[in-house]
mmCIF file of C-alpha atoms in Angstrom:
data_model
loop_
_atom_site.group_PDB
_atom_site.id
_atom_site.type_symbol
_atom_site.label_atom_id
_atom_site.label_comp_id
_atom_site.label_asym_id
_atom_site.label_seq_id
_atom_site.Cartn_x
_atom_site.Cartn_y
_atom_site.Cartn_z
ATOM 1 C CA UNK A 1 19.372 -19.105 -2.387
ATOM 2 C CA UNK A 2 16.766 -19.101 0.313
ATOM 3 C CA UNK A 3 15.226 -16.320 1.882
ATOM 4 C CA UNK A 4 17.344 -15.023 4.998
ATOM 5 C CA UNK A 5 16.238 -12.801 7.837
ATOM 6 C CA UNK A 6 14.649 -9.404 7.150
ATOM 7 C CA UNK A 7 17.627 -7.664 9.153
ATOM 8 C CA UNK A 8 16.472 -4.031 8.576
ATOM 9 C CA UNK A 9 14.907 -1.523 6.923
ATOM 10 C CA UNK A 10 17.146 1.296 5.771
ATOM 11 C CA UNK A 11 15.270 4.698 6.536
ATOM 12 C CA UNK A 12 17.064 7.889 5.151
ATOM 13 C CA UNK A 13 16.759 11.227 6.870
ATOM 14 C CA UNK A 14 18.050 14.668 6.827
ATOM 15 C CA UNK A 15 18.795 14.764 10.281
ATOM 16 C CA UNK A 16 19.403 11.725 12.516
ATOM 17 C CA UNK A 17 18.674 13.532 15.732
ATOM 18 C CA UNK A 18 15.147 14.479 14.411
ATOM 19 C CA UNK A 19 14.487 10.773 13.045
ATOM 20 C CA UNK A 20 15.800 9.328 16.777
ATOM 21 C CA UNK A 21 13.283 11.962 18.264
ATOM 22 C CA UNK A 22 10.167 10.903 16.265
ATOM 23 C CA UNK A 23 10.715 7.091 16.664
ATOM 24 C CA UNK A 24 11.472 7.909 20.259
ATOM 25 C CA UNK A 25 8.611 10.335 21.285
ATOM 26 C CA UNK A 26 5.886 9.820 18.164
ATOM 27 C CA UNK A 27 6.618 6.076 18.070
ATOM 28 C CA UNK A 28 7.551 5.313 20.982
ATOM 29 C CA UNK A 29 10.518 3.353 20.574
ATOM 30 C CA UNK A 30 13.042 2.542 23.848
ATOM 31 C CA UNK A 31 15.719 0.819 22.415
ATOM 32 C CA UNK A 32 17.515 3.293 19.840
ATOM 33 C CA UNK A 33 21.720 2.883 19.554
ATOM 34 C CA UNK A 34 23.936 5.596 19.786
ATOM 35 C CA UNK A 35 24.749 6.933 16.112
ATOM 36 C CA UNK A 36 28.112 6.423 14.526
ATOM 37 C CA UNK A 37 29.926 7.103 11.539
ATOM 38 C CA UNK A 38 30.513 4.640 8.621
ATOM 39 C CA UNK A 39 32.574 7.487 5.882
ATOM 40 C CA UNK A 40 33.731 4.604 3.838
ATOM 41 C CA UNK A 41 29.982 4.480 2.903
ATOM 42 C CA UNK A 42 28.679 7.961 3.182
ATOM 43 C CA UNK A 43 26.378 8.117 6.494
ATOM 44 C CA UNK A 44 26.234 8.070 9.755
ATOM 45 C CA UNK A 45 23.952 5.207 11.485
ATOM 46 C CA UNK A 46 22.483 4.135 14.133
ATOM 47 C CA UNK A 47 19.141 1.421 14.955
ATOM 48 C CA UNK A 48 15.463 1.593 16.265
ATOM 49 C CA UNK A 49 15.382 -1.796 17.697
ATOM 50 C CA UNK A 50 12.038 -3.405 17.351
ATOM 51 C CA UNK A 51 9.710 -5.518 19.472
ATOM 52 C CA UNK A 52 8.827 -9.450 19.001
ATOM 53 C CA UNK A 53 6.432 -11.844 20.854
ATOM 54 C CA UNK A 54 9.800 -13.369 22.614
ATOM 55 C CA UNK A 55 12.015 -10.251 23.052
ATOM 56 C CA UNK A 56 13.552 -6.667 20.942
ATOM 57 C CA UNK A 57 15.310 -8.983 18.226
ATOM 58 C CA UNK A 58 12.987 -7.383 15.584
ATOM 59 C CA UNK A 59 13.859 -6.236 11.791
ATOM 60 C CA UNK A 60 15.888 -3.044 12.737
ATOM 61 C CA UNK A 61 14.548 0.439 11.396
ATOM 62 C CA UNK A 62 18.210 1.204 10.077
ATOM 63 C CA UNK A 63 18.534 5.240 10.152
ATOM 64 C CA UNK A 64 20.759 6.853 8.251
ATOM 65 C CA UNK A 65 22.083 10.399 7.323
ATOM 66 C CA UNK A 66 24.362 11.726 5.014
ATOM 67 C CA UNK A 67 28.154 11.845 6.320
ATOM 68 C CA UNK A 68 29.340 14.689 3.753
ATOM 69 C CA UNK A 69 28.583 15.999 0.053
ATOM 70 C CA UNK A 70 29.632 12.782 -1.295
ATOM 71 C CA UNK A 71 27.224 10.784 0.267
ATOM 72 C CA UNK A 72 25.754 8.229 -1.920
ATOM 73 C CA UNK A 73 21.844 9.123 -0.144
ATOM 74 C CA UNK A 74 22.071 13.049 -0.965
ATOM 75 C CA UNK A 75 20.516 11.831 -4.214
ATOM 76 C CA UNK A 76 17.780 10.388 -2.472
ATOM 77 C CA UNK A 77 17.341 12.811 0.166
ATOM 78 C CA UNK A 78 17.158 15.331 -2.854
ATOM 79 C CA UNK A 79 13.846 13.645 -4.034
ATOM 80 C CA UNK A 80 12.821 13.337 -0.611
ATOM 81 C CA UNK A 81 13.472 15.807 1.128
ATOM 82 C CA UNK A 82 11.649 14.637 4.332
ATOM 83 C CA UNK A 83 13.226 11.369 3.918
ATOM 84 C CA UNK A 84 12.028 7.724 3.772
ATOM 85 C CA UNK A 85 12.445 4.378 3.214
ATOM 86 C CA UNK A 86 15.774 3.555 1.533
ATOM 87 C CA UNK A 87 16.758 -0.077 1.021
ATOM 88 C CA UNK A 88 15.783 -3.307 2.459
ATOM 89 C CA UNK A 89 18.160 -5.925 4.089
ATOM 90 C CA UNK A 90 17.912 -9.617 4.565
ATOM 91 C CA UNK A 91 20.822 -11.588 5.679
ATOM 92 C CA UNK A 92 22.928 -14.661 4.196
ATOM 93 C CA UNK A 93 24.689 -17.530 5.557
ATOM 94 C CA UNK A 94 27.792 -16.557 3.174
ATOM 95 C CA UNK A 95 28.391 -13.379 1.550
ATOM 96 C CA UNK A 96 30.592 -15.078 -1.114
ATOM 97 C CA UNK A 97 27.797 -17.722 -2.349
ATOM 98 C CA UNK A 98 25.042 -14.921 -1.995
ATOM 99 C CA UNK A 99 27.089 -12.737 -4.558
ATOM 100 C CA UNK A 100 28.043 -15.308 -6.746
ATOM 101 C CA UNK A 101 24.050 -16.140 -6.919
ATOM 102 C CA UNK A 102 22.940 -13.090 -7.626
ATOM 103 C CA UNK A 103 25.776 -12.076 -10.533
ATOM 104 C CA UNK A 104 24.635 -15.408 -11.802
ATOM 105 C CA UNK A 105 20.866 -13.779 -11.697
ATOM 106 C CA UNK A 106 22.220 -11.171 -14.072
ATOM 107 C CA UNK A 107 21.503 -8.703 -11.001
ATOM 108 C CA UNK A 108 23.854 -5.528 -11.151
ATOM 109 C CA UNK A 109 25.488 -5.362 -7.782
ATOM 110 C CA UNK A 110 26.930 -2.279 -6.474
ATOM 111 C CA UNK A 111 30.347 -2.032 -5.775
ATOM 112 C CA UNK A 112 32.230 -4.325 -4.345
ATOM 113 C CA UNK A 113 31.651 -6.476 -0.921
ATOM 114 C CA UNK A 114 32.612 -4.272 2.041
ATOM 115 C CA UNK A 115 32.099 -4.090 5.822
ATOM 116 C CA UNK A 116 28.520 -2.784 6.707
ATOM 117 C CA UNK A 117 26.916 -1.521 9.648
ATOM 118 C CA UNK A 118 26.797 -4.372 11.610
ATOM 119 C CA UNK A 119 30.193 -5.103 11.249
ATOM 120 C CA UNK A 120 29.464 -7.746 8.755
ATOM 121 C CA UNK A 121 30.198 -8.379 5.104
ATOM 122 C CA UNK A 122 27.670 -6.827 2.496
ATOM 123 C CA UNK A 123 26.724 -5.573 -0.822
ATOM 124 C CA UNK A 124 23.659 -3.731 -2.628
ATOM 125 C CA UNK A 125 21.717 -4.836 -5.393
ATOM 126 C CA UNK A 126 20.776 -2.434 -8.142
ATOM 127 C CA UNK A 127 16.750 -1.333 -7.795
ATOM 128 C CA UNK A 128 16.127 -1.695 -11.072
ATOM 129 C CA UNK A 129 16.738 -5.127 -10.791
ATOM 130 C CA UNK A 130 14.540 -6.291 -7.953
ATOM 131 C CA UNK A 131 11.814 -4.838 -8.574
ATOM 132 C CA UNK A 132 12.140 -1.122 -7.484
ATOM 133 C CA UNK A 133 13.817 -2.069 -3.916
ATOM 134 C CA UNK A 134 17.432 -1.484 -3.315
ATOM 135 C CA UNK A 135 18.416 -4.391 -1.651
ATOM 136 C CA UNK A 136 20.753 -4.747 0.710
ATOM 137 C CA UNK A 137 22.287 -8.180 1.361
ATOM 138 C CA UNK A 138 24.269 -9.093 4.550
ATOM 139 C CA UNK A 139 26.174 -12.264 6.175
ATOM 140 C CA UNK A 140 24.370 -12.819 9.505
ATOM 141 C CA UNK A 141 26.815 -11.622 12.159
ATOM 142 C CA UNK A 142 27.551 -15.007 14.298
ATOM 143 C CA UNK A 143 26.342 -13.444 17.419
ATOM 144 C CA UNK A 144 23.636 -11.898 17.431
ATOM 145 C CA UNK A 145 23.251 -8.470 15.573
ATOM 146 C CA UNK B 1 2.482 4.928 23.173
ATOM 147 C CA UNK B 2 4.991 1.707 23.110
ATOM 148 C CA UNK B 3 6.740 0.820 19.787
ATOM 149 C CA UNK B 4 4.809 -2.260 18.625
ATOM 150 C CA UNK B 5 6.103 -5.270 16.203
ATOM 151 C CA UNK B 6 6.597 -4.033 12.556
ATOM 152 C CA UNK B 7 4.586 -6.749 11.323
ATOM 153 C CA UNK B 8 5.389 -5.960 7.535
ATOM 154 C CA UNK B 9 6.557 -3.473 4.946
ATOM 155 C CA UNK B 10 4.331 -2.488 2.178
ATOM 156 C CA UNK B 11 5.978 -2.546 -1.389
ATOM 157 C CA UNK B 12 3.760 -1.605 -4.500
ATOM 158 C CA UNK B 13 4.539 -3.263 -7.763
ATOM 159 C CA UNK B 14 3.044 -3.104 -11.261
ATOM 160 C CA UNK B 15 2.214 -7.012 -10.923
ATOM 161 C CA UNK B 16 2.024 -8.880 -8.127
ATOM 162 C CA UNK B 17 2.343 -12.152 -10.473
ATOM 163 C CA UNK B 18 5.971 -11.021 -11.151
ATOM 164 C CA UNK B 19 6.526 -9.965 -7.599
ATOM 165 C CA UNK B 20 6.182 -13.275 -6.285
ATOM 166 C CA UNK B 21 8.307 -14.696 -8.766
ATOM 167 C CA UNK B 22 10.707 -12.301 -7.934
ATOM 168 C CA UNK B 23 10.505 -13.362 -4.124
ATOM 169 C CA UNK B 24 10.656 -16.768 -5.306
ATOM 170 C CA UNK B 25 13.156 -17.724 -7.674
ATOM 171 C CA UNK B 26 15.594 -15.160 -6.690
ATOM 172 C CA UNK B 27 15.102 -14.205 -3.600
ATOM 173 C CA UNK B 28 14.103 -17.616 -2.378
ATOM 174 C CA UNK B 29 11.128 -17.508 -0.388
ATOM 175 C CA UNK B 30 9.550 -20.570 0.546
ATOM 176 C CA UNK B 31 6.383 -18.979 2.199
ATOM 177 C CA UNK B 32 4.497 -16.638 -0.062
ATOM 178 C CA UNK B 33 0.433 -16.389 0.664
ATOM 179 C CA UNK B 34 -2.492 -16.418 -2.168
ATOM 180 C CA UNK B 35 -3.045 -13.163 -3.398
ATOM 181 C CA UNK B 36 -6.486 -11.344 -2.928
ATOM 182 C CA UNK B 37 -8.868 -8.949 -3.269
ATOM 183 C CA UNK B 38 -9.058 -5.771 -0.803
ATOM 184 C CA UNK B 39 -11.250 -3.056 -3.183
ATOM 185 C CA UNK B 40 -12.042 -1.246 -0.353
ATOM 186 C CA UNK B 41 -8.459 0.115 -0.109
ATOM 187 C CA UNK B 42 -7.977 -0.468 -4.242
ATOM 188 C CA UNK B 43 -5.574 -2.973 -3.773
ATOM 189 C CA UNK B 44 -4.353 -6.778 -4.446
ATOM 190 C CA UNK B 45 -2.654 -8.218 -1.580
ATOM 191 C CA UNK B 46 -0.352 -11.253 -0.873
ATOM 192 C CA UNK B 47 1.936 -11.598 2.284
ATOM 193 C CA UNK B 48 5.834 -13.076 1.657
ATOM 194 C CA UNK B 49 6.568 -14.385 5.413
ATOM 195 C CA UNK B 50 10.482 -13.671 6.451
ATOM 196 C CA UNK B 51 12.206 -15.926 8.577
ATOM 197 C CA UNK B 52 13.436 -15.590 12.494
ATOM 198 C CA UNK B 53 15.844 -17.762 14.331
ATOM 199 C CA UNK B 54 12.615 -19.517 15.413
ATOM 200 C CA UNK B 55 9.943 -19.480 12.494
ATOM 201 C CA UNK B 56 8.270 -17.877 9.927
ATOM 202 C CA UNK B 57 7.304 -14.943 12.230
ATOM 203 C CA UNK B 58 9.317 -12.199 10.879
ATOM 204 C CA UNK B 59 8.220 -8.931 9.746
ATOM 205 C CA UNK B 60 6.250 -9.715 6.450
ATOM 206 C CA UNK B 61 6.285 -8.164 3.064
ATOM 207 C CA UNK B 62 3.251 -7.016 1.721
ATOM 208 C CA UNK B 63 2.978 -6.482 -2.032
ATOM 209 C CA UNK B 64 0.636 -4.293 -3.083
ATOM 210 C CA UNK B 65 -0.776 -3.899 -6.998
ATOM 211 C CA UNK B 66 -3.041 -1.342 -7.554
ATOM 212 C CA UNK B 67 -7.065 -3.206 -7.627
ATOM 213 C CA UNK B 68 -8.390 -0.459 -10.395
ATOM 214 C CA UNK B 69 -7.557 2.851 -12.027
ATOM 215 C CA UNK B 70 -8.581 4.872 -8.803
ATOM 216 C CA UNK B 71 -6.231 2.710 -7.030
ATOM 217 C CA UNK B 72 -4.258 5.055 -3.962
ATOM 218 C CA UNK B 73 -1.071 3.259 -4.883
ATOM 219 C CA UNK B 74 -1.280 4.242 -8.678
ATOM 220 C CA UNK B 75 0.189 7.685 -7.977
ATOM 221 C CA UNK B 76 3.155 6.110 -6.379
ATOM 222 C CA UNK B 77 4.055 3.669 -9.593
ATOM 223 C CA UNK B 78 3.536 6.482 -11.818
ATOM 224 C CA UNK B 79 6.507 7.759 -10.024
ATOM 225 C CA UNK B 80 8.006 4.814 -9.302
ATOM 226 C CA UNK B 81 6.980 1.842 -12.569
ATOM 227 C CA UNK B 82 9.263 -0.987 -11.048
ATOM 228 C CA UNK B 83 7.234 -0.566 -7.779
ATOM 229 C CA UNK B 84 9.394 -0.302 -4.676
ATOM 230 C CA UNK B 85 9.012 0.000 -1.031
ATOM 231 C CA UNK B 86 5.622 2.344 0.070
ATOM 232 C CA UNK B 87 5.147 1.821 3.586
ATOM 233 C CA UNK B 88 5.176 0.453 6.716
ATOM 234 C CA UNK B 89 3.266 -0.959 9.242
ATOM 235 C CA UNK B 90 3.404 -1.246 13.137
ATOM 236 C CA UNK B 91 1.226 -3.120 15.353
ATOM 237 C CA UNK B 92 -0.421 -1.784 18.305
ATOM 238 C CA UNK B 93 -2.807 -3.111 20.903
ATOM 239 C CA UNK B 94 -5.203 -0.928 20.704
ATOM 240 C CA UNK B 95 -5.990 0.909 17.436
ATOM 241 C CA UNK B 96 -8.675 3.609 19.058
ATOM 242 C CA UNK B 97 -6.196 4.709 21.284
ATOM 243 C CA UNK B 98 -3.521 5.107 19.427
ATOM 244 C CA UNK B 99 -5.710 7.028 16.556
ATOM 245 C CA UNK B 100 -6.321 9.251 19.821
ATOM 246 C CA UNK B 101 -2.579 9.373 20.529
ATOM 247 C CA UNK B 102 -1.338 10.113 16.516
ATOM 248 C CA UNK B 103 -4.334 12.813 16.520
ATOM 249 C CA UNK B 104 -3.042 14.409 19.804
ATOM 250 C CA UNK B 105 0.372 14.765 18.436
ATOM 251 C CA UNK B 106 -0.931 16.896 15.267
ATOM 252 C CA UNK B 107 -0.145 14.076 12.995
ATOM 253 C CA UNK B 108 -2.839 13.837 10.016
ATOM 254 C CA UNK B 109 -4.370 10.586 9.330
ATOM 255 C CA UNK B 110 -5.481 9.840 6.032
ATOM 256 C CA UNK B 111 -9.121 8.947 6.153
ATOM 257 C CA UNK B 112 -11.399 6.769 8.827
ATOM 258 C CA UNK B 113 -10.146 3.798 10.673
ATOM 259 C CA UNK B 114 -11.305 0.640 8.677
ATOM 260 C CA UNK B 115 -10.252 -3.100 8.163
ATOM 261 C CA UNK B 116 -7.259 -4.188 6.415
ATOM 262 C CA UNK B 117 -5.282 -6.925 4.975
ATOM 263 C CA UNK B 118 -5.081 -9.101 8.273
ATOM 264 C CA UNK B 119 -8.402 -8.542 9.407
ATOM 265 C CA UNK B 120 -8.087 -5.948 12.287
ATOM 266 C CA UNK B 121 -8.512 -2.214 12.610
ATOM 267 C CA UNK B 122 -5.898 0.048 10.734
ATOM 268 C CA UNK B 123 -5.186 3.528 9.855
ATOM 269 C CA UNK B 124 -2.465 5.569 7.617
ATOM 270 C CA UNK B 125 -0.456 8.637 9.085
ATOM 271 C CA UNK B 126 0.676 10.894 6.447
ATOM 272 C CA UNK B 127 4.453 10.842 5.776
ATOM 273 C CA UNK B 128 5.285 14.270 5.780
ATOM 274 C CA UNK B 129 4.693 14.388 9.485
ATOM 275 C CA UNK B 130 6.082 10.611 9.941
ATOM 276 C CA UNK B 131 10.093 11.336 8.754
ATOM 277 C CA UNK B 132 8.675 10.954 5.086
ATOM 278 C CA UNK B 133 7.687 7.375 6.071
ATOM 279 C CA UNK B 134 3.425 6.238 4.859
ATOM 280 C CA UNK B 135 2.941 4.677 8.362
ATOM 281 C CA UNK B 136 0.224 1.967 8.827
ATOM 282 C CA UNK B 137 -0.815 1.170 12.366
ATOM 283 C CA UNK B 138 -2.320 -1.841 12.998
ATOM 284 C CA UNK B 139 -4.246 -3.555 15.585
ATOM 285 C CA UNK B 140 -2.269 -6.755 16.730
ATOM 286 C CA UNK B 141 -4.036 -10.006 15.440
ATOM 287 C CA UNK B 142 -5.687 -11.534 18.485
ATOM 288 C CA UNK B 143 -4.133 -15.142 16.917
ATOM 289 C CA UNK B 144 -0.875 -14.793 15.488
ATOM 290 C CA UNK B 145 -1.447 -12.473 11.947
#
């Protein structure tokens, strides 16, 4: 295993529109995507592209609201209300080998691998496992993200 | 105000000793920084750089373990004892003027502008007016960070 890409940062929120607002007019961010719905995982998503010294190919803030009562972030949003930082996600070369690693670990993953935002394969590592962060682990898309 | 770099996210753990392992042998991260010393701010520091598809550039992690018992971070492991993600950090070019920019938009900022981990000008906005997110802004590094 060797340490991929910081993709994103998962940020819940109660209200998507409200989150796109502050990172737009507090933060001034200019490159947000247009939110969509991913039910087989319980939110809807979009991304707050960030800035780099050659471009906006940044670590993505990752926003995401609940998509219905089964969501698997109402918990979360329950303790914080306001919302806040969620998971973090770094990317793989191979979804397969990254599991296999991390089962080998001992780590408790969650669920099985599916199709995540980005349209690539991931899964989620238990919190209590990695020291507090839900971790989010994703096979690079091949172009681009 | 222009969305700068997110130049790292800050996650407090109980030990940064077992942090680093963490980031190390199962995470695999090759470039992890000597901890230190920040008492001013009641912390120990150390930097895991993330890769890009050009360097080690990416958005950093900072872990954070609390320097002494009237450590700021302490309230946040009481709450949370594996540690996990507790904020994060932006880069701007200018830190007086965006201080002048947060305080014109009502945000609160949580005490004086003073010097932190890389060695330039920061600040804290509180999260209940940041989307629930403890938001560092930081004055970009003149050379690299």
């Amino acid at each position: 295993m060797k340490l991929g890409r910081l993709n994103h940062i998962g940020v819940a929120t109660p209200s998507i529109a409200d989150s796109i607002a502050h990172y737009r007019d507090v933060m001034g961010a200019s490159d947000i995507t247009e939110p969509f719905d991913l039910p087989e995982q319980g939110v809807k998503v979009c991304f707050v592209n960030t800035p780099t010294h050659s471009g906006m190919d940044g670590t993505q803030i990752e926003l995401i609201e609940p998509y219905d009562e089964s969501s698997p972030i109402n918990g979360f949003l329950a303790k914080n209300p306001a919302g806040g930082q969620h998971h973090v996600c770094f990317e793989v070369p191979d979804i397969e080998a990254a599991r296999a690693w991390f089962e080998g670990q001992g780590k408790r993953i969650l669920g099985p691998t599916r199709i995540g935002a980005h349209g690539t394969p991931i899964f989620f590592v238990h919190p209590k496992d990695m020291m507090g962060q839900l971790t989010e682990i994703m096979e690079t898309p091949k172009e681009g993200h």
